[in-house]
Short mmCIF file of C-alpha atoms in Angstrom, two decimals:
data_model
loop_
_atom_site.label_atom_id
_atom_site.label_comp_id
_atom_site.label_asym_id
_atom_site.label_seq_id
_atom_site.Cartn_x
_atom_site.Cartn_y
_atom_site.Cartn_z
CA MET A 767 0.00 0.00 0.00
CA ILE A 768 2.72 2.44 1.06
CA SER A 769 4.93 1.44 -1.83
CA ARG A 770 2.06 1.87 -4.30
CA ALA A 771 1.26 5.33 -3.00
CA LEU A 772 4.91 6.32 -2.67
CA PRO A 773 5.47 7.80 -6.16
CA ALA A 774 2.43 10.05 -5.78
CA ILE A 775 3.48 11.12 -2.28
CA VAL A 776 7.01 11.94 -3.42
CA LEU A 777 5.71 13.96 -6.39
CA LEU A 778 3.25 15.83 -4.18
CA GLY A 779 6.07 16.61 -1.73
CA LEU A 780 8.23 18.01 -4.54
CA LEU A 781 5.39 20.19 -5.82
CA VAL A 782 4.67 21.54 -2.34
CA LEU A 783 8.38 22.31 -1.97
CA ALA A 784 8.46 24.13 -5.30
CA TRP A 785 5.33 26.04 -4.35
CA GLN A 786 6.85 27.06 -1.05
CA LEU A 787 10.07 28.24 -2.77
CA VAL A 788 8.13 30.44 -5.19
CA ALA A 789 5.84 31.71 -2.43
CA LEU A 790 8.75 32.70 -0.16
CA HIS A 791 10.05 35.11 -2.80
CA ASN A 792 6.77 36.19 -4.39
CA ALA A 793 4.21 36.41 -1.57
CA PHE A 794 2.02 38.66 -3.75
CA LEU A 795 1.64 35.91 -6.38
CA ILE A 796 0.89 32.88 -4.28
CA PRO A 797 0.59 32.50 -0.51
CA ARG A 798 2.94 30.41 1.61
CA ILE A 799 1.70 26.97 2.67
CA GLY A 800 1.88 28.09 6.30
CA ALA A 801 -0.39 31.04 5.62
CA ILE A 802 -3.01 28.80 3.96
CA TRP A 803 -2.81 26.39 6.86
CA ALA A 804 -3.14 29.27 9.35
CA GLN A 805 -6.31 30.45 7.57
CA LEU A 806 -7.83 27.00 7.88
CA THR A 807 -6.88 26.48 11.52
CA ASN A 808 -7.70 30.03 12.69
CA ASN A 809 -11.17 30.14 11.11
CA PRO A 810 -12.18 26.48 10.74
CA ARG A 811 -15.81 27.47 11.34
CA GLU A 812 -15.91 29.86 8.41
CA PHE A 813 -14.55 27.28 5.95
CA PHE A 814 -16.66 24.51 7.42
CA ASP A 815 -19.86 26.56 7.07
CA ALA A 816 -18.91 27.65 3.56
CA ALA A 817 -18.23 24.05 2.58
CA GLY A 818 -21.66 23.15 3.97
CA VAL A 819 -23.26 25.84 1.80
CA THR A 820 -21.43 24.67 -1.34
CA LEU A 821 -22.26 21.07 -0.57
CA GLU A 822 -25.94 21.94 -0.14
CA GLU A 823 -25.95 23.68 -3.52
CA CYS A 824 -24.35 20.63 -5.09
CA PHE A 825 -26.78 18.17 -3.56
CA VAL A 826 -29.93 20.17 -4.22
CA GLY A 827 -28.87 20.97 -7.80
CA LEU A 828 -27.72 17.45 -8.47
CA GLY A 829 -30.72 15.83 -6.76
CA ALA A 830 -33.33 17.95 -8.51
CA SER A 831 -31.56 17.59 -11.84
CA PHE A 832 -31.34 13.82 -11.42
CA VAL A 833 -35.05 13.48 -10.62
CA ILE A 834 -35.99 15.53 -13.69
CA ALA A 835 -33.42 13.93 -16.02
CA PHE A 836 -34.24 10.36 -14.97
CA SER A 837 -38.00 10.91 -15.21
CA LEU A 838 -37.54 12.42 -18.66
CA ALA A 839 -35.33 9.50 -19.68
CA VAL A 840 -38.02 7.05 -18.54
CA ALA A 841 -40.61 9.00 -20.54
CA MET A 842 -38.30 9.07 -23.58
CA THR A 843 -37.81 5.32 -23.34
CA TYR A 844 -41.50 4.80 -23.88
CA VAL A 845 -42.53 7.83 -25.96
CA GLY A 846 -40.32 8.67 -28.93
CA LEU A 847 -42.07 12.02 -29.35
CA ILE A 848 -40.77 13.27 -26.00
CA GLU A 849 -37.22 12.39 -26.98
CA ARG A 850 -37.54 14.24 -30.28
CA ALA A 851 -38.91 17.26 -28.42
CA VAL A 852 -36.49 17.35 -25.50
CA MET A 853 -33.20 16.07 -26.86
CA PRO A 854 -32.37 18.93 -29.26
CA LEU A 855 -33.04 21.50 -26.54
CA ALA A 856 -30.96 19.50 -24.06
CA VAL A 857 -28.09 19.49 -26.56
CA ILE A 858 -28.33 23.26 -26.98
CA LEU A 859 -28.37 23.67 -23.20
CA ASN A 860 -25.32 21.43 -23.03
CA VAL A 861 -23.24 23.35 -25.57
CA THR A 862 -24.06 26.69 -23.95
CA PRO A 863 -21.31 27.51 -21.43
CA VAL A 864 -23.08 27.63 -18.10
CA VAL A 865 -20.56 30.16 -16.82
CA ALA A 866 -22.06 32.61 -19.31
CA LEU A 867 -25.55 32.06 -17.91
CA ALA A 868 -24.60 32.65 -14.29
CA PRO A 869 -24.55 36.49 -14.10
CA GLY A 870 -27.81 36.82 -15.98
CA LEU A 871 -29.52 34.28 -13.77
CA ALA A 872 -28.27 36.09 -10.67
CA ILE A 873 -29.88 39.29 -11.87
CA ALA A 874 -33.11 37.54 -12.83
CA LEU A 875 -33.44 35.41 -9.72
CA GLY A 876 -31.68 37.39 -7.03
CA PHE A 877 -28.50 36.68 -5.17
CA GLY A 878 -29.84 33.90 -2.96
CA PHE A 879 -29.78 30.17 -3.42
CA THR A 880 -32.18 29.92 -6.38
CA PRO A 881 -29.72 30.82 -9.16
CA ARG A 882 -27.06 28.66 -7.53
CA PHE A 883 -29.31 25.58 -7.49
CA LEU A 884 -30.28 26.33 -11.06
CA ILE A 885 -26.72 26.68 -12.38
CA THR A 886 -25.62 23.53 -10.55
CA GLY A 887 -28.65 21.67 -11.85
CA ILE A 888 -28.16 22.80 -15.46
CA ILE A 889 -24.49 21.91 -15.59
CA VAL A 890 -25.14 18.26 -14.57
CA PHE A 891 -28.41 17.87 -16.46
CA PHE A 892 -27.11 16.68 -19.81
CA PRO A 893 -24.74 13.94 -18.60
CA LEU A 894 -27.48 12.74 -16.24
CA LEU A 895 -30.06 12.67 -19.02
CA VAL A 896 -27.85 10.92 -21.56
CA ASN A 897 -26.54 8.33 -19.12
CA SER A 898 -30.03 7.60 -17.81
CA LEU A 899 -31.37 7.20 -21.31
CA VAL A 900 -28.54 4.96 -22.50
CA GLY A 901 -28.72 2.99 -19.25
CA LEU A 902 -32.46 2.38 -19.47
CA ARG A 903 -31.99 1.19 -23.05
CA SER A 904 -29.00 -1.03 -22.39
CA ILE A 905 -31.15 -4.03 -21.63
CA ASP A 906 -30.41 -7.53 -22.84
CA PRO A 907 -32.92 -8.16 -25.68
CA GLU A 908 -33.21 -11.83 -24.71
CA ALA A 909 -34.07 -10.80 -21.15
CA LEU A 910 -36.74 -8.45 -22.48
CA GLN A 911 -38.11 -11.30 -24.56
CA TYR A 912 -38.11 -13.51 -21.47
CA PHE A 913 -40.06 -10.87 -19.55
CA ARG A 914 -42.52 -10.66 -22.42
CA SER A 915 -42.97 -14.44 -22.42
CA LEU A 916 -44.39 -14.00 -18.90
CA HIS A 917 -46.47 -11.02 -20.02
CA ALA A 918 -44.65 -8.72 -17.61
CA SER A 919 -46.14 -5.22 -17.51
CA ARG A 920 -44.25 -2.12 -18.62
CA ARG A 921 -43.84 -1.14 -15.01
CA GLU A 922 -42.35 -4.53 -14.19
CA VAL A 923 -39.94 -4.29 -17.11
CA LEU A 924 -38.95 -0.83 -15.86
CA VAL A 925 -38.48 -1.84 -12.23
CA HIS A 926 -37.00 -5.30 -12.65
CA LEU A 927 -35.06 -4.90 -15.88
CA ARG A 928 -34.47 -1.35 -17.11
CA ILE A 929 -33.58 0.35 -13.85
CA PRO A 930 -31.14 -2.34 -12.64
CA SER A 931 -29.56 -2.35 -16.12
CA SER A 932 -29.13 1.42 -15.92
CA LEU A 933 -27.26 1.40 -12.61
CA PRO A 934 -23.73 1.07 -14.06
CA PHE A 935 -24.47 4.08 -16.26
CA LEU A 936 -25.90 6.06 -13.36
CA PHE A 937 -22.79 5.47 -11.28
CA ALA A 938 -20.61 6.56 -14.18
CA ALA A 939 -22.77 9.68 -14.36
CA ALA A 940 -22.38 10.28 -10.62
CA ARG A 941 -18.60 10.24 -10.95
CA ILE A 942 -18.72 12.80 -13.76
CA CYS A 943 -21.44 14.93 -12.26
CA PHE A 944 -20.25 15.63 -8.77
CA PRO A 945 -17.09 17.46 -9.88
CA LEU A 946 -19.30 19.26 -12.41
CA ALA A 947 -21.77 20.18 -9.69
CA ILE A 948 -18.94 21.68 -7.63
CA ILE A 949 -17.92 23.76 -10.66
CA GLY A 950 -21.52 24.91 -11.07
CA ALA A 951 -21.84 25.79 -7.40
CA VAL A 952 -18.55 27.73 -7.35
CA VAL A 953 -19.29 29.65 -10.53
CA SER A 954 -22.75 30.58 -9.28
CA GLU A 955 -21.24 31.73 -6.00
CA PHE A 956 -18.81 33.98 -7.87
CA THR A 957 -21.70 35.86 -9.39
CA THR A 958 -23.77 36.00 -6.24
CA ALA A 959 -20.99 36.78 -3.76
CA GLY A 960 -21.23 39.88 -1.63
CA PRO A 961 -21.61 41.17 1.87
CA GLY A 962 -24.74 39.90 3.56
CA ASN A 963 -25.11 36.95 1.23
CA ILE A 964 -24.75 33.38 2.33
CA ASN A 965 -21.19 32.44 1.50
CA GLY A 966 -20.01 29.20 0.01
CA LEU A 967 -16.44 28.30 -0.79
CA GLY A 968 -16.71 30.05 -4.17
CA SER A 969 -17.90 33.19 -2.41
CA LEU A 970 -14.85 33.03 -0.12
CA ILE A 971 -12.60 32.90 -3.19
CA GLU A 972 -14.35 35.90 -4.72
CA ILE A 973 -14.10 37.83 -1.44
CA GLY A 974 -10.47 36.77 -0.93
CA ILE A 975 -9.56 38.04 -4.41
CA GLY A 976 -11.36 41.31 -3.73
CA SER A 977 -9.48 41.87 -0.50
CA THR A 978 -6.18 40.43 -1.86
CA GLU A 979 -6.16 37.80 0.87
CA LEU A 980 -4.61 35.06 -1.23
CA SER A 981 -4.37 32.65 1.68
CA VAL A 982 -8.18 32.67 1.96
CA VAL A 983 -8.48 31.94 -1.78
CA TYR A 984 -6.20 28.93 -1.64
CA ALA A 985 -7.62 27.66 1.64
CA ALA A 986 -11.05 27.64 -0.05
CA ILE A 987 -9.62 25.84 -3.08
CA PHE A 988 -8.04 23.26 -0.78
CA CYS A 989 -11.47 22.65 0.81
CA LEU A 990 -13.06 22.26 -2.64
CA SER A 991 -10.51 19.60 -3.57
CA LEU A 992 -11.21 17.75 -0.35
CA LEU A 993 -14.93 17.91 -1.07
CA GLY A 994 -14.48 16.44 -4.55
CA LEU A 995 -12.15 13.74 -3.28
CA ALA A 996 -14.49 12.77 -0.43
CA PHE A 997 -17.41 12.48 -2.80
CA THR A 998 -15.52 10.38 -5.32
CA LEU A 999 -14.49 7.97 -2.57
CA VAL A 1000 -18.07 7.71 -1.31
CA VAL A 1001 -19.41 7.01 -4.82
CA VAL A 1002 -16.77 4.36 -5.44
CA ALA A 1003 -17.55 2.69 -2.10
CA ILE A 1004 -21.30 2.61 -2.81
CA GLU A 1005 -20.72 1.49 -6.38
CA ARG A 1006 -18.63 -1.46 -5.24
CA ARG A 1007 -21.42 -2.64 -2.99
CA VAL A 1008 -24.35 -2.00 -5.31
CA LEU A 1009 -22.65 -3.08 -8.54
CA ALA A 1010 -20.91 -6.16 -7.14
CA TRP A 1011 -22.64 -8.15 -9.91
CA HIS A 1012 -21.30 -5.98 -12.70
CA PRO A 1013 -18.17 -7.07 -14.63
CA THR A 1014 -16.60 -3.63 -14.15
CA ALA A 1015 -16.78 -3.99 -10.37
CA GLY A 1016 -13.15 -4.32 -9.46
CA PRO A 1017 -10.30 -2.78 -7.56
CA SER A 1018 -9.76 0.18 -9.86
CA ALA A 1019 -11.25 3.46 -8.69
CA MET B 337 -61.92 -34.92 -27.91
CA SER B 338 -62.24 -31.38 -26.58
CA SER B 339 -59.86 -28.72 -27.78
CA GLU B 340 -58.28 -28.65 -24.35
CA ASP B 341 -57.12 -32.24 -24.72
CA ALA B 342 -55.59 -31.36 -28.05
CA GLY B 343 -52.69 -29.76 -26.22
CA LEU B 344 -50.63 -27.47 -28.33
CA VAL B 345 -51.80 -26.95 -31.91
CA VAL B 346 -50.00 -24.96 -34.58
CA ALA B 347 -52.19 -24.75 -37.65
CA GLY B 348 -51.03 -23.45 -41.04
CA VAL B 349 -48.60 -20.93 -39.60
CA SER B 350 -46.58 -18.79 -42.02
CA LYS B 351 -44.23 -15.97 -41.20
CA THR B 352 -42.33 -13.60 -43.48
CA TYR B 353 -39.55 -11.31 -42.39
CA GLY B 354 -38.51 -8.18 -44.19
CA THR B 355 -34.78 -7.93 -44.71
CA LYS B 356 -32.70 -5.48 -46.72
CA ASP B 357 -32.67 -7.79 -49.72
CA GLY B 358 -36.37 -8.35 -49.85
CA ARG B 359 -38.69 -10.52 -47.85
CA THR B 360 -37.77 -13.93 -46.51
CA LEU B 361 -40.30 -16.64 -45.90
CA ALA B 362 -39.23 -17.94 -42.50
CA LEU B 363 -42.08 -20.37 -41.96
CA ASP B 364 -44.25 -21.81 -44.70
CA ASP B 365 -47.55 -23.37 -43.70
CA VAL B 366 -46.33 -25.19 -40.60
CA ASP B 367 -48.62 -27.61 -38.79
CA LEU B 368 -47.74 -29.06 -35.43
CA ARG B 369 -49.74 -30.93 -32.83
CA VAL B 370 -48.30 -31.69 -29.44
CA PRO B 371 -50.69 -33.63 -27.20
CA LYS B 372 -50.62 -32.81 -23.50
CA GLY B 373 -47.60 -34.20 -21.71
CA ARG B 374 -45.60 -34.95 -24.85
CA PHE B 375 -42.00 -34.00 -25.38
CA VAL B 376 -41.45 -32.88 -28.96
CA THR B 377 -38.17 -31.73 -30.43
CA VAL B 378 -37.89 -29.58 -33.53
CA ILE B 379 -34.62 -30.13 -35.35
CA GLY B 380 -33.20 -28.58 -38.46
CA PRO B 381 -30.32 -26.58 -39.92
CA SER B 382 -29.78 -23.06 -38.67
CA GLY B 383 -32.07 -20.61 -40.34
CA CYS B 384 -34.88 -23.11 -40.78
CA GLY B 385 -37.20 -21.05 -38.63
CA LYS B 386 -37.06 -23.20 -35.47
CA SER B 387 -36.62 -20.22 -33.19
CA THR B 388 -39.26 -18.26 -35.07
CA LEU B 389 -41.69 -21.10 -34.55
CA LEU B 390 -40.91 -21.10 -30.83
CA ARG B 391 -41.41 -17.35 -30.60
CA ILE B 392 -44.76 -17.64 -32.35
CA ILE B 393 -45.89 -20.40 -29.98
CA ALA B 394 -44.75 -18.24 -27.04
CA GLY B 395 -46.99 -15.45 -28.32
CA LEU B 396 -43.98 -13.14 -28.73
CA ASP B 397 -44.39 -12.78 -32.47
CA PRO B 398 -47.71 -12.93 -34.32
CA PRO B 399 -47.84 -15.25 -37.34
CA ASP B 400 -48.77 -13.75 -40.72
CA ARG B 401 -51.15 -16.60 -41.37
CA GLY B 402 -52.44 -19.53 -39.38
CA GLU B 403 -52.93 -19.79 -35.67
CA VAL B 404 -51.64 -21.29 -32.46
CA SER B 405 -53.83 -22.72 -29.78
CA ILE B 406 -52.61 -23.86 -26.41
CA PHE B 407 -55.05 -26.08 -24.55
CA GLY B 408 -57.88 -24.47 -26.43
CA GLU B 409 -56.76 -20.89 -25.85
CA SER B 410 -54.83 -18.45 -28.00
CA ALA B 411 -51.07 -18.06 -27.65
CA GLU B 412 -51.68 -14.53 -26.43
CA PHE B 413 -53.97 -15.78 -23.67
CA ALA B 414 -51.48 -18.49 -22.69
CA ARG B 415 -48.80 -15.86 -22.34
CA ARG B 416 -51.05 -13.58 -20.30
CA ALA B 417 -51.95 -16.49 -18.01
CA LYS B 418 -48.27 -17.40 -17.54
CA HIS B 419 -48.82 -20.79 -19.14
CA ILE B 420 -45.52 -20.44 -21.00
CA GLY B 421 -42.18 -21.53 -19.61
CA PHE B 422 -39.45 -20.16 -21.83
CA VAL B 423 -35.76 -21.04 -21.89
CA PRO B 424 -34.08 -18.67 -24.34
CA GLN B 425 -30.88 -19.71 -26.07
CA ALA B 426 -28.86 -17.06 -24.23
CA LEU B 427 -30.61 -17.93 -20.93
CA ALA B 428 -31.30 -14.28 -20.06
CA LEU B 429 -30.57 -14.67 -16.37
CA LEU B 430 -30.46 -11.31 -14.62
CA PRO B 431 -26.86 -10.73 -13.51
CA TRP B 432 -27.83 -8.64 -10.47
CA ARG B 433 -30.15 -11.30 -9.09
CA THR B 434 -28.99 -14.32 -7.14
CA VAL B 435 -29.78 -17.87 -8.23
CA LEU B 436 -32.81 -17.92 -5.93
CA GLU B 437 -33.99 -14.46 -6.99
CA ASN B 438 -33.67 -15.39 -10.65
CA THR B 439 -35.72 -18.52 -10.07
CA GLN B 440 -38.39 -16.49 -8.27
CA LEU B 441 -38.76 -14.12 -11.22
CA PRO B 442 -41.71 -15.93 -12.88
CA LEU B 443 -43.53 -15.80 -9.54
CA THR B 444 -42.79 -12.08 -9.07
CA LEU B 445 -43.79 -10.91 -12.53
CA ASN B 446 -47.34 -10.62 -13.85
CA ARG B 447 -49.08 -11.51 -10.61
CA SER B 448 -52.45 -10.75 -12.11
CA ALA B 449 -52.07 -14.01 -14.06
CA ASP B 450 -52.27 -15.95 -10.81
CA THR B 451 -56.03 -15.45 -10.81
CA LEU B 452 -56.25 -16.97 -14.30
CA ARG B 453 -54.56 -20.20 -13.32
CA THR B 454 -55.25 -22.98 -10.92
CA GLU B 455 -51.97 -24.89 -10.97
CA PRO B 456 -50.01 -24.50 -7.76
CA THR B 457 -46.52 -23.13 -8.26
CA ARG B 458 -43.42 -24.89 -7.04
CA ASP B 459 -41.30 -23.84 -4.12
CA PRO B 460 -38.20 -22.33 -5.75
CA VAL B 461 -35.87 -23.48 -2.97
CA ASP B 462 -37.08 -27.09 -3.18
CA LEU B 463 -36.79 -27.02 -6.94
CA LEU B 464 -33.25 -25.64 -6.85
CA ARG B 465 -32.23 -28.16 -4.18
CA ALA B 466 -33.62 -31.02 -6.25
CA PHE B 467 -31.63 -29.66 -9.16
CA GLY B 468 -28.37 -29.71 -7.20
CA LEU B 469 -28.27 -25.95 -6.73
CA GLY B 470 -28.97 -25.94 -2.98
CA ASP B 471 -25.49 -24.66 -2.16
CA VAL B 472 -25.48 -21.73 -4.56
CA LEU B 473 -28.86 -20.11 -3.82
CA GLY B 474 -27.19 -16.82 -2.90
CA ARG B 475 -24.65 -16.74 -5.73
CA ARG B 476 -25.00 -14.58 -8.80
CA PRO B 477 -24.96 -16.05 -12.35
CA ALA B 478 -21.45 -14.73 -13.09
CA GLU B 479 -20.10 -16.84 -10.23
CA LEU B 480 -21.48 -20.08 -11.70
CA SER B 481 -20.26 -22.50 -14.34
CA GLY B 482 -22.09 -22.66 -17.66
CA GLY B 483 -23.81 -25.90 -16.67
CA MET B 484 -25.04 -24.43 -13.41
CA ARG B 485 -26.35 -21.31 -15.12
CA GLN B 486 -28.22 -23.61 -17.48
CA ARG B 487 -29.74 -25.45 -14.53
CA VAL B 488 -30.93 -22.15 -13.08
CA ALA B 489 -32.61 -21.20 -16.36
CA ILE B 490 -34.34 -24.58 -16.49
CA ALA B 491 -35.43 -24.38 -12.85
CA ARG B 492 -36.77 -20.90 -13.56
CA SER B 493 -38.84 -22.25 -16.43
CA PHE B 494 -40.40 -24.96 -14.26
CA VAL B 495 -41.12 -22.91 -11.13
CA HIS B 496 -44.49 -21.50 -12.20
CA GLU B 497 -45.67 -24.90 -13.49
CA PRO B 498 -46.23 -23.73 -17.05
CA ALA B 499 -48.58 -25.68 -19.28
CA VAL B 500 -46.08 -25.55 -22.12
CA LEU B 501 -42.31 -25.48 -21.88
CA LEU B 502 -40.44 -23.94 -24.81
CA MET B 503 -36.70 -24.48 -24.93
CA ASP B 504 -34.52 -22.90 -27.58
CA GLU B 505 -31.31 -24.95 -27.96
CA PRO B 506 -30.65 -24.65 -24.24
CA PHE B 507 -27.55 -26.87 -24.23
CA SER B 508 -25.90 -25.58 -27.39
CA SER B 509 -23.34 -23.48 -25.53
CA LEU B 510 -22.19 -26.30 -23.24
CA ASP B 511 -19.51 -28.90 -23.74
CA GLU B 512 -20.75 -32.38 -24.68
CA LEU B 513 -20.10 -33.97 -21.28
CA THR B 514 -21.97 -31.27 -19.39
CA SER B 515 -24.91 -31.28 -21.75
CA GLU B 516 -25.03 -35.08 -21.46
CA VAL B 517 -25.55 -34.71 -17.69
CA LEU B 518 -28.04 -31.89 -18.09
CA ARG B 519 -30.17 -33.77 -20.62
CA ARG B 520 -30.54 -36.57 -18.08
CA GLU B 521 -31.44 -34.09 -15.34
CA LEU B 522 -33.98 -32.43 -17.61
CA LEU B 523 -35.48 -35.84 -18.37
CA ASP B 524 -35.77 -36.62 -14.64
CA LEU B 525 -37.45 -33.31 -13.97
CA TRP B 526 -39.77 -33.72 -16.94
CA GLN B 527 -40.59 -37.30 -15.89
CA SER B 528 -41.99 -35.96 -12.60
CA ALA B 529 -43.72 -32.90 -14.07
CA ARG B 530 -44.87 -34.31 -17.44
CA THR B 531 -45.07 -30.85 -18.92
CA THR B 532 -45.82 -30.45 -22.60
CA VAL B 533 -42.47 -29.53 -24.16
CA VAL B 534 -41.37 -28.08 -27.48
CA PHE B 535 -37.60 -28.30 -27.57
CA VAL B 536 -35.47 -26.84 -30.33
CA SER B 537 -32.23 -28.64 -31.05
CA HIS B 538 -29.59 -29.11 -33.68
CA SER B 539 -28.27 -32.35 -32.22
CA VAL B 540 -29.78 -35.56 -33.55
CA SER B 541 -28.89 -37.72 -30.56
CA GLU B 542 -30.18 -35.07 -28.17
CA ALA B 543 -33.48 -34.94 -30.03
CA VAL B 544 -33.90 -38.71 -29.99
CA LEU B 545 -32.88 -39.10 -26.36
CA LEU B 546 -35.32 -36.50 -25.06
CA SER B 547 -38.36 -36.75 -27.26
CA ASP B 548 -41.52 -38.67 -27.96
CA GLU B 549 -41.50 -37.21 -31.43
CA VAL B 550 -38.86 -35.49 -33.55
CA ILE B 551 -39.98 -32.87 -36.06
CA VAL B 552 -37.47 -32.34 -38.86
CA MET B 553 -37.51 -28.95 -40.55
CA THR B 554 -35.89 -27.75 -43.75
CA ARG B 555 -34.72 -24.24 -44.44
CA ALA B 556 -35.70 -21.50 -46.86
CA PRO B 557 -38.60 -21.70 -46.56
CA GLY B 558 -39.00 -23.25 -43.12
CA LYS B 559 -41.16 -26.29 -43.63
CA ILE B 560 -41.73 -29.50 -41.76
CA ALA B 561 -40.03 -32.27 -43.73
CA ALA B 562 -40.73 -35.23 -41.50
CA ARG B 563 -42.23 -36.30 -38.19
CA ILE B 564 -40.54 -39.24 -36.55
CA GLU B 565 -42.07 -41.08 -33.60
CA VAL B 566 -39.58 -42.17 -30.95
CA ARG B 567 -40.95 -45.36 -29.46
CA LEU B 568 -38.37 -45.87 -26.76
CA ASP B 569 -39.43 -46.77 -23.21
CA ARG B 570 -39.76 -44.05 -20.58
CA PRO B 571 -37.88 -43.37 -18.45
CA ARG B 572 -35.08 -43.68 -20.96
CA GLY B 573 -32.51 -46.21 -19.81
CA ASP B 574 -28.99 -45.34 -18.80
CA LEU B 575 -27.41 -46.61 -21.97
CA VAL B 576 -30.33 -46.17 -24.32
CA GLU B 577 -28.05 -44.33 -26.75
CA VAL B 578 -26.17 -47.51 -27.65
CA THR B 579 -29.23 -49.66 -28.29
CA GLY B 580 -30.26 -50.70 -31.78
CA GLU B 581 -33.67 -49.01 -31.58
CA PHE B 582 -32.06 -45.71 -30.63
CA ARG B 583 -29.63 -45.97 -33.53
CA GLU B 584 -32.47 -46.75 -35.89
CA VAL B 585 -34.43 -43.63 -34.89
CA GLU B 586 -31.26 -41.56 -35.17
CA ARG B 587 -30.74 -42.93 -38.67
CA GLN B 588 -34.27 -41.95 -39.69
CA VAL B 589 -33.77 -38.43 -38.37
CA ARG B 590 -30.45 -38.06 -40.16
CA LEU B 591 -31.94 -39.25 -43.43
CA ALA B 592 -34.84 -36.85 -43.05
CA LEU B 593 -32.39 -34.02 -42.45
CA ARG B 594 -30.62 -34.88 -45.70
CA GLY B 595 -33.91 -34.56 -47.50
CA ALA B 596 -34.57 -38.26 -48.07
CA PRO B 597 -38.03 -39.53 -47.16
CA ALA B 598 -37.98 -40.89 -43.63
CA GLY B 599 -39.44 -44.10 -42.25
CA GLY B 600 -40.00 -47.31 -44.17
CA GLY B 601 -38.96 -48.05 -47.70
CA LEU B 602 -35.30 -47.54 -47.04
CA PRO B 603 -32.78 -50.34 -46.79
#
């Protein structure tokens, strides 16, 4: 275990060292490691609360988006018309950079949570929709025929065949979408940051830049990385349990 | 004789499939009668429409002409009433379900059919135990050998006590020794259940060993070329394959497959 992780640890150590060397001579470009650490340990509450806010935005955006995307995918599976209506618009939404939408949405919807949920939801919507759709369709045709030989209802085919078949795709989507959701949350916080607003980690970055407190900026970034890492590990752990039957279930994360 | 006693009747069934180079006649005016409790094997070269015939009997595909009746009811009704036990060629076990859960599937699905039928279902655990799968109830299909997966698919097709069992080359993916064992196990199970069976095969000795009657089909168009009665005692003896009668039936089937008229008149 140690020996496997060793190359990464050594490389990380070298990068930290290089960072520290640059920071010692150019404190106005990047903060020293000690200063970032001091920010985190002096105001743990502030970062903890901000992380909670960002996490909430991610989960609400992701959750709502998943419910809508999956329901739409189920509808598309059975009604071709819905797919022809929704898919082109979803593609347009997907190719539009969400970052560009964020300021406008903040003006339209205020500087509270609403635009943040919306941005986060939009950014993960397309991968969720496509993966759900492909997953629900990835059924074994012989299994479908077997279900039909027992006159299984559409609902039974959905519950006992389509949804279990879609799980590997949904987990793949989860791994893509959480980092995306964090991006959405941070970007939306940039445009809604300000005194009196509820601050997430993105807001702290925006405020830190404004007040040239670089150590705050990088402390917030450090927290965001931890958040992404923690989520990935949780998804992988759940996936290993739930998808134990799937051929891809294996040691690789 | 009431239509119910007639068992499974396929009358004048034709089926055409559209392909990119025109339309192919898959089945041409096929008649088949399988009295209740008979084991009938349909044999023929690949592409002779065996699987199509099975799908039509299962009510999965409507015929263009002709009709299917199962104990006096339509194929569609038989399917709705869960009278069909189907073993697809690729088994179609659900990889996320355990052996036991896969076997329970016919009991879980289409529960409304349970009001249409009077036959009691079997206990899946007893059935699996009797089939030598008692130790792997909690395993998933991927953890089993090919022969064991096959046993699960067969157990699954028996669990709801279907009136008609349709098996599409179930042993074709197994090695000869394993399929030898499984044929015997299937015969034992069938001997106790006496289900009406239509079995599709491309092995002559398999067809003769299992069946009361072998139906030989030819390809393009799929037609029935010969029907050969297998008058060997049930239960089939341990070494029935090496007896003269067995060899004689095999010979008739082989000749029919080559297109020669079967039965008497041949040296």
